[in-house]
Every structure is written in C-alpha cells, then in structure tokens.
C-alpha cells in the first residue's frame, strides 16, 4: 500500500490510528444526486488523497462573490499580520469566541498554521463578527491542502459563498443564535424524548442547545467530523442539523436511565460526543442522521428567518454579556411562580407547555388574554380578547377536572376572511395536547408522517418578505406574512383534511379537522367534544363529550413591554 500523502502539518503517527488510506484513488465527478449518495456512503472517506481531490473540486465550485481572497493574497499579507510572533503564541481572532483550535492530529506546526490562517481571514473578512466553527474547519482543511495559502483560499471560498439558498457557516452572533433556536425547534419536533430529558435536567434548555455546533466543530473526533464534512460540502447546512439531532438521540438512548446533574448536562453531552466511538461508528451516526425526515431546506430557512426576526426585535444581535444573557434568562424561565396565576394549570404544567412552544416565543412570558371566570362564558368575548394576538394558547378544564388545550399559530381575526362562513386557517406549528389525567402532545400529522406530502415549489426566499412571527400584536403590513413557517400551501397535501388547523364562527370553535375534530367548543363555552382528526392524528383529549368548567386564552408578551 502506498504511504498516504500527508503534508508537513500532520502528526503521521496519530493519523495512522485515525484515518487509514485504504480506499479508491479516483472519482469521476457525476450528477449531484449520485455525488450525494457517494458522500453519504463514505466513498472517499478511506482515501486521504481522494478526499483531498474531492474537497478541492467541491470548494472550487462554490459560487462566491467577485472579490474573494485567494492563495496569493495570503502570501502577501501573512508576514505583515503575523510579524515576528511565534505561531503558537498568536492570539485567536475575537470572532472565534474563545474556541480552542482542535488538534485533529496536527503537529505543532499545523496548530500554529491554523492560528495564522485565522488571523489572515479576520483581516480579509472584517464583517465576520462571530464564527466559533471556523477553527475546526480550517484545521480539517489544512490536512488536505498543499500549504497554508491553499488552506486559506479554501476557507475563504466557504466564507464568501454568495448563493442565498446555500448556507454554509454562521458568521454573526445573530445567525448563530437563530441557528441555536432553530435547532431547539427541531429537537422539540424530532427528538421529543431527548427534549423531555433536557427540560427535566436543565434550567434553560436553550443554553444546552446553544452548544450544538460545538458538538460537531470541536468535540467530534477527526474521523467522525471528516465524514460529516464530506456530506456537508455536498448538501449544505441541513446536514449539520441532522447529525446534531442524531447525536442527541444516541445520547438520550445511552444516558436516559442514568442520573444527570442539571449543572453538568452540557458537559455530559460534550464528553459523550468526544467519546462517541464507544457508542456508535461514523457510519451508524450518519445512518441515524439521514433516517430523520426533516422539513425541506426552504422550510428550515423560513424557520431560521423567523427566529432571526425574533432576536432582532429583542435587540439580541451581538454578543454582549450585559444584554444577551439577561434577555436569554427568560427563554425557559418565563413562567414565574410569583406572578403567574391560572384557574386551569399549575406553574409546573405551564412550564411543561412552554417547553413545547417554538423557541422564538419562549423568549416571551405568558399573558392572560381571556378567562371565562373573569370575562364570562362567551365565544364572542373570547374572540374579542384574542384578536390582535399571535400565537395564542387555549386551555380547557372540564367539569371532570380533565385539562386539555391547543397551541394556535394564527390570529383569530383570520376567521373574518371567510365572510361569516366557517373556514380553516393556521399553520403546521399548531398542536393539541392534554395535561390531565396524563400528558400527551399531538403535532401536525405531516411532522411524524412526511411521506404524506412532498414539499412543492413556492415563493422564493429572495423575494418573499420576512414572516411576521414574533409579536403579541400583528404587523400592519400584509406583505410581512407572505410565507410563514409550515404554511399548508408549501406542501403538496393529498387532501385538505391534513391542514384543518383552526376555524371559528359565532356558534362554535373548531381545532383540527378531517374524520372528526380534535376540539369542538360551542358558542356559550358550555359544552364540547373531542375525537380523532386527520390534521393531528390524535386520540381524544379528554372525555369525548364534556362540560366545560373553565376556559382560558394566553398570549405571549415581550418582557420588555411590561
């Protein structure tokens, strides 16, 4: 066997035990779909030489802005920037946020080269304000580069990608934080058992999820990270979400029966990832990742846009300890015992509900909009109190002390568009639940059964207005709500019964439709019924026919407006 062509930056002894050089030496570049399959199968994973060739080609083909620094730029600036400093003593740019350079089997010269390259990138990309993933990317690329200049050019091309549909690496605190929120939303939908564990052992679950990129860009062993990066270069950012979700699933599987300390859960996950070889192979990790049927790339981009808008409205755009951390305290501590009172749910139960809602609204605190005991048993009054608020939370307590409800994504004023007739509206973020006698949540059927639909083409993100998805009052600009996350029109559904989220008339209110109704409440807020419906594929939320003891509607209030 030929000796692998490792460069002068690599500790060859360590590499021999990390990535063998046993695979094919050539690859004829083919159609993207075939390339995706080869990347997922690890076709070039066992050949150091072939992986280098593939990286060179894939990165060269990244669409970049016209002026992108290349190897010659590095040669021109590196001496001026580094000066007489020893490479090992060079400071890291502020945008890496104290992230350590992963060793990844690099020798001392290699680790110093990563520092030099990062400083030169900081010089050429002054707009990068927050990018803790970059040290890992540069350290990996250095393995497959002839020299520092070539590695610099590859990293610059990844950073300078100007294809709006191909997100690669977060380069600002706003993008990073919204990615963390998006990951939290995906965990909530696709890893419910793990999410329940995280909520139980962590005071602020989003702080745990904010570590997700570190799991990939730093804690994963080199041979695992390289396999992830293989697919990432072909398929883009969505791969990172998939792998992080798979990691959390494996963590939950291994640790669910073991005691976890709240203060140590972040460290527990980091150590699990660092020692992941004890649990699962790179192939099995990717297999699990691609078994998760995520939303389409465009849907995830819409969710990311919504989360970014939420953070902007909160003023969280840069990392400032005095600002961002104080605001972030509200994320999962929004329901305070001293100022929360409900006739239907306890503080603990409301906190459980809060753990289910989209992350951008967990930034808010519950605001009581309607109480049947305070405002009377009138559906008309219920609508009056709720209109202008989006989203809202419906809580129902029966005379048998059963408790159920619904998270409703859309303003009830939308019902007026149907000219007095009953018509369904809302989005796939709606869900229904019961709390008593036992806790159960039922989400949109498409989330657990994506085979029911294929995403269809819809308004491009470049031309679509940012959706209005964080505010307790609705934007006055109708264009602001053109493309909300999980709008039914984005999906090619077999029938309308899978998108009957919410409907309201003078005589009744309905949540969920098709083959039955998840919730039906009469105009006097006196009687109701529940059953299976196609939209949520739910079981009855309480006794199928019930008498109502109390109804409440809750909105979401920005703490800064109190």
Coordinates of C-alpha atoms in Angstrom, one line a residue, residues 291-528:
X291 CA -33.2 8.5 8.8
X292 CA -34.6 11.7 10.3
X293 CA -37.1 13.1 7.9
X294 CA -36.6 16.8 8.3
X295 CA -38.5 19.6 6.8
X296 CA -37.4 20.8 3.4
X297 CA -34.4 23.2 3.2
X298 CA -36.7 26.1 2.3
X299 CA -39.0 25.4 5.3
X300 CA -35.9 25.4 7.6
X301 CA -34.8 28.6 6.1
X302 CA -38.2 30.2 6.8
X303 CA -37.9 29.0 10.4
X304 CA -34.4 30.5 10.6
X305 CA -35.7 33.8 9.2
X306 CA -38.5 33.8 11.8
X307 CA -36.0 33.2 14.6
X308 CA -33.7 35.9 13.4
X309 CA -36.6 38.3 13.3
X310 CA -37.5 37.4 16.9
X311 CA -33.9 38.1 18.0
X312 CA -33.8 41.4 16.2
X313 CA -37.0 42.5 17.8
X314 CA -35.5 41.6 21.2
X315 CA -32.3 43.5 20.4
X316 CA -30.2 40.4 20.5
X317 CA -27.9 40.8 17.5
X318 CA -24.4 40.9 19.0
X319 CA -22.8 39.0 21.9
X320 CA -22.9 41.4 24.9
X321 CA -23.0 39.8 28.3
X322 CA -24.9 42.6 29.8
X323 CA -27.6 42.4 27.1
X324 CA -27.9 39.0 25.6
X325 CA -27.6 36.8 28.7
X326 CA -30.0 38.9 30.7
X327 CA -32.6 38.6 28.0
X328 CA -31.9 34.9 27.5
X329 CA -32.8 34.2 31.1
X330 CA -36.4 34.4 30.0
X331 CA -36.2 31.6 27.5
X332 CA -37.4 28.7 29.7
X333 CA -37.9 30.6 32.9
X334 CA -40.7 32.7 31.5
X335 CA -43.4 31.2 33.9
X336 CA -42.6 32.7 37.3
X337 CA -44.4 31.4 40.3
X338 CA -44.7 34.8 41.9
X339 CA -46.6 36.4 39.0
X340 CA -48.4 33.5 37.3
X341 CA -51.9 32.5 38.1
X342 CA -54.3 30.3 36.3
X343 CA -57.6 28.6 37.2
X344 CA -56.7 25.7 35.0
X345 CA -53.0 24.8 35.1
X346 CA -50.2 25.0 37.7
X347 CA -46.9 26.7 37.3
X348 CA -45.2 23.4 36.5
X349 CA -47.8 22.5 33.9
X350 CA -47.5 25.8 32.2
X351 CA -43.7 25.4 32.1
X352 CA -44.2 22.0 30.5
X353 CA -46.4 23.7 27.8
X354 CA -43.7 26.4 27.4
X355 CA -41.1 23.7 26.7
X356 CA -43.3 22.7 23.6
X357 CA -43.7 26.1 22.0
X358 CA -41.4 27.4 19.3
X359 CA -38.1 28.8 20.7
X360 CA -38.8 32.4 19.4
X361 CA -41.9 32.6 21.6
X362 CA -40.2 31.1 24.6
X363 CA -38.5 34.5 24.7
X364 CA -41.8 35.9 25.9
X365 CA -43.9 35.5 29.0
X366 CA -47.5 34.3 29.3
X367 CA -50.1 37.0 29.2
X368 CA -53.7 36.1 30.2
X369 CA -56.0 37.3 27.4
X370 CA -59.3 35.6 28.4
X371 CA -60.7 33.8 31.4
X372 CA -64.3 32.5 31.4
X373 CA -64.4 33.1 35.1
X374 CA -63.4 36.8 34.5
X375 CA -64.9 37.6 31.1
X376 CA -67.9 35.3 31.1
X377 CA -68.8 32.2 29.1
X378 CA -69.0 33.7 25.7
X379 CA -67.2 32.7 22.5
X380 CA -67.7 36.2 21.1
X381 CA -65.9 37.7 24.0
X382 CA -63.2 35.1 23.6
X383 CA -62.5 36.2 20.0
X384 CA -62.6 39.9 21.1
X385 CA -60.0 39.3 23.8
X386 CA -57.7 37.2 21.5
X387 CA -57.8 39.2 18.3
X388 CA -54.6 41.1 17.6
X389 CA -52.5 38.4 19.3
X390 CA -50.5 35.7 17.6
X391 CA -49.9 33.0 18.6
X392 CA -52.3 32.1 21.4
X393 CA -52.7 29.2 23.8
X394 CA -56.1 27.7 24.5
X395 CA -56.7 25.9 27.8
X396 CA -59.8 24.0 28.8
X397 CA -60.8 22.4 32.1
X398 CA -63.8 20.1 32.1
X399 CA -66.2 19.5 35.0
X400 CA -64.5 16.1 35.4
X401 CA -61.2 18.0 36.1
X402 CA -59.7 16.9 32.8
X403 CA -57.3 19.5 31.2
X404 CA -56.6 19.9 27.5
X405 CA -55.8 22.6 25.0
X406 CA -54.2 23.8 21.9
X407 CA -51.3 26.0 20.7
X408 CA -52.7 28.1 17.9
X409 CA -50.3 29.7 15.5
X410 CA -52.5 32.4 13.9
X411 CA -54.6 35.4 14.9
X412 CA -58.3 34.6 15.4
X413 CA -59.1 37.6 13.3
X414 CA -58.2 35.5 10.2
X415 CA -61.7 33.8 10.6
X416 CA -63.2 37.0 9.3
X417 CA -61.8 36.4 5.8
X418 CA -64.4 33.7 5.2
X419 CA -67.4 36.1 5.0
X420 CA -69.2 34.7 8.0
X421 CA -68.7 31.1 6.9
X422 CA -66.6 28.6 8.8
X423 CA -63.1 28.2 7.2
X424 CA -59.9 26.7 8.4
X425 CA -56.7 28.6 8.7
X426 CA -53.4 28.4 10.7
X427 CA -50.1 26.7 10.1
X428 CA -48.4 23.4 10.9
X429 CA -47.0 24.8 14.1
X430 CA -50.4 24.3 15.7
X431 CA -50.7 21.4 18.1
X432 CA -53.2 20.0 20.6
X433 CA -52.5 18.4 24.0
X434 CA -53.9 17.1 27.2
X435 CA -52.4 17.5 30.7
X436 CA -54.9 15.7 32.9
X437 CA -55.2 12.8 33.5
X438 CA -51.9 12.2 31.6
X439 CA -49.7 14.4 29.5
X440 CA -49.7 13.9 25.7
X441 CA -49.0 16.3 22.8
X442 CA -50.2 15.8 19.2
X443 CA -48.5 17.8 16.5
X444 CA -49.3 18.2 12.8
X445 CA -49.5 14.8 11.2
X446 CA -47.1 15.8 8.5
X447 CA -44.2 16.2 11.0
X448 CA -44.3 12.5 12.0
X449 CA -45.5 11.3 8.6
X450 CA -43.7 13.3 6.0
X451 CA -44.5 10.6 3.5
X452 CA -48.0 12.1 3.2
X453 CA -46.6 15.0 1.3
X454 CA -43.8 16.3 -0.8
X455 CA -42.8 20.0 -0.5
X456 CA -43.9 21.9 -3.5
X457 CA -42.2 24.9 -5.0
X458 CA -43.3 28.2 -3.6
X459 CA -42.3 31.8 -3.5
X460 CA -38.5 32.1 -3.4
X461 CA -36.9 33.2 -0.2
X462 CA -35.1 36.0 -2.0
X463 CA -38.4 37.7 -2.9
X464 CA -40.6 36.6 0.0
X465 CA -41.0 39.1 2.8
X466 CA -39.8 38.0 6.2
X467 CA -42.7 36.4 8.0
X468 CA -44.3 38.2 11.0
X469 CA -43.8 35.6 13.7
X470 CA -42.8 37.3 16.8
X471 CA -45.1 39.9 18.3
X472 CA -48.1 39.9 20.6
X473 CA -49.7 42.2 18.0
X474 CA -49.9 41.6 14.3
X475 CA -47.9 43.6 11.8
X476 CA -49.9 46.1 9.8
X477 CA -48.0 45.2 6.7
X478 CA -49.8 42.3 5.0
X479 CA -46.7 41.5 2.9
X480 CA -44.9 40.8 6.2
X481 CA -46.8 37.5 6.5
X482 CA -46.5 36.1 3.0
X483 CA -44.5 33.0 3.9
X484 CA -44.9 31.8 7.5
X485 CA -43.1 28.6 8.5
X486 CA -45.1 25.4 7.8
X487 CA -47.8 27.2 5.8
X488 CA -50.0 24.4 4.3
X489 CA -49.6 25.9 0.8
X490 CA -45.9 25.0 0.9
X491 CA -46.9 21.3 0.8
X492 CA -48.5 19.0 -1.7
X493 CA -51.1 17.5 0.6
X494 CA -53.3 14.6 -0.6
X495 CA -56.4 16.5 0.7
X496 CA -57.4 19.5 2.8
X497 CA -58.2 17.3 5.8
X498 CA -54.5 17.3 6.8
X499 CA -54.4 21.1 7.1
X500 CA -57.6 21.9 9.0
X501 CA -55.8 23.6 11.9
X502 CA -58.3 26.1 13.4
X503 CA -61.7 27.5 12.5
X504 CA -64.1 29.8 14.3
X505 CA -67.6 31.0 13.8
X506 CA -70.3 32.7 16.0
X507 CA -71.7 29.3 17.1
X508 CA -68.6 27.2 17.6
X509 CA -64.8 27.0 17.6
X510 CA -63.0 24.0 16.0
X511 CA -59.4 22.8 16.3
X512 CA -58.3 20.1 13.9
X513 CA -60.5 18.5 11.2
X514 CA -60.9 15.6 8.8
X515 CA -62.6 12.5 10.1
X516 CA -63.5 14.3 13.3
X517 CA -62.4 17.2 15.3
X518 CA -59.7 17.4 17.9
X519 CA -61.7 20.0 19.8
X520 CA -65.1 21.5 19.3
X521 CA -66.5 24.1 21.7
X522 CA -70.0 25.7 21.4
X523 CA -70.7 29.4 21.3
X524 CA -71.7 29.5 25.0
X525 CA -68.4 27.9 26.1
X526 CA -70.6 25.3 27.9
X527 CA -70.2 22.1 26.0
X528 CA -67.5 20.5 23.9

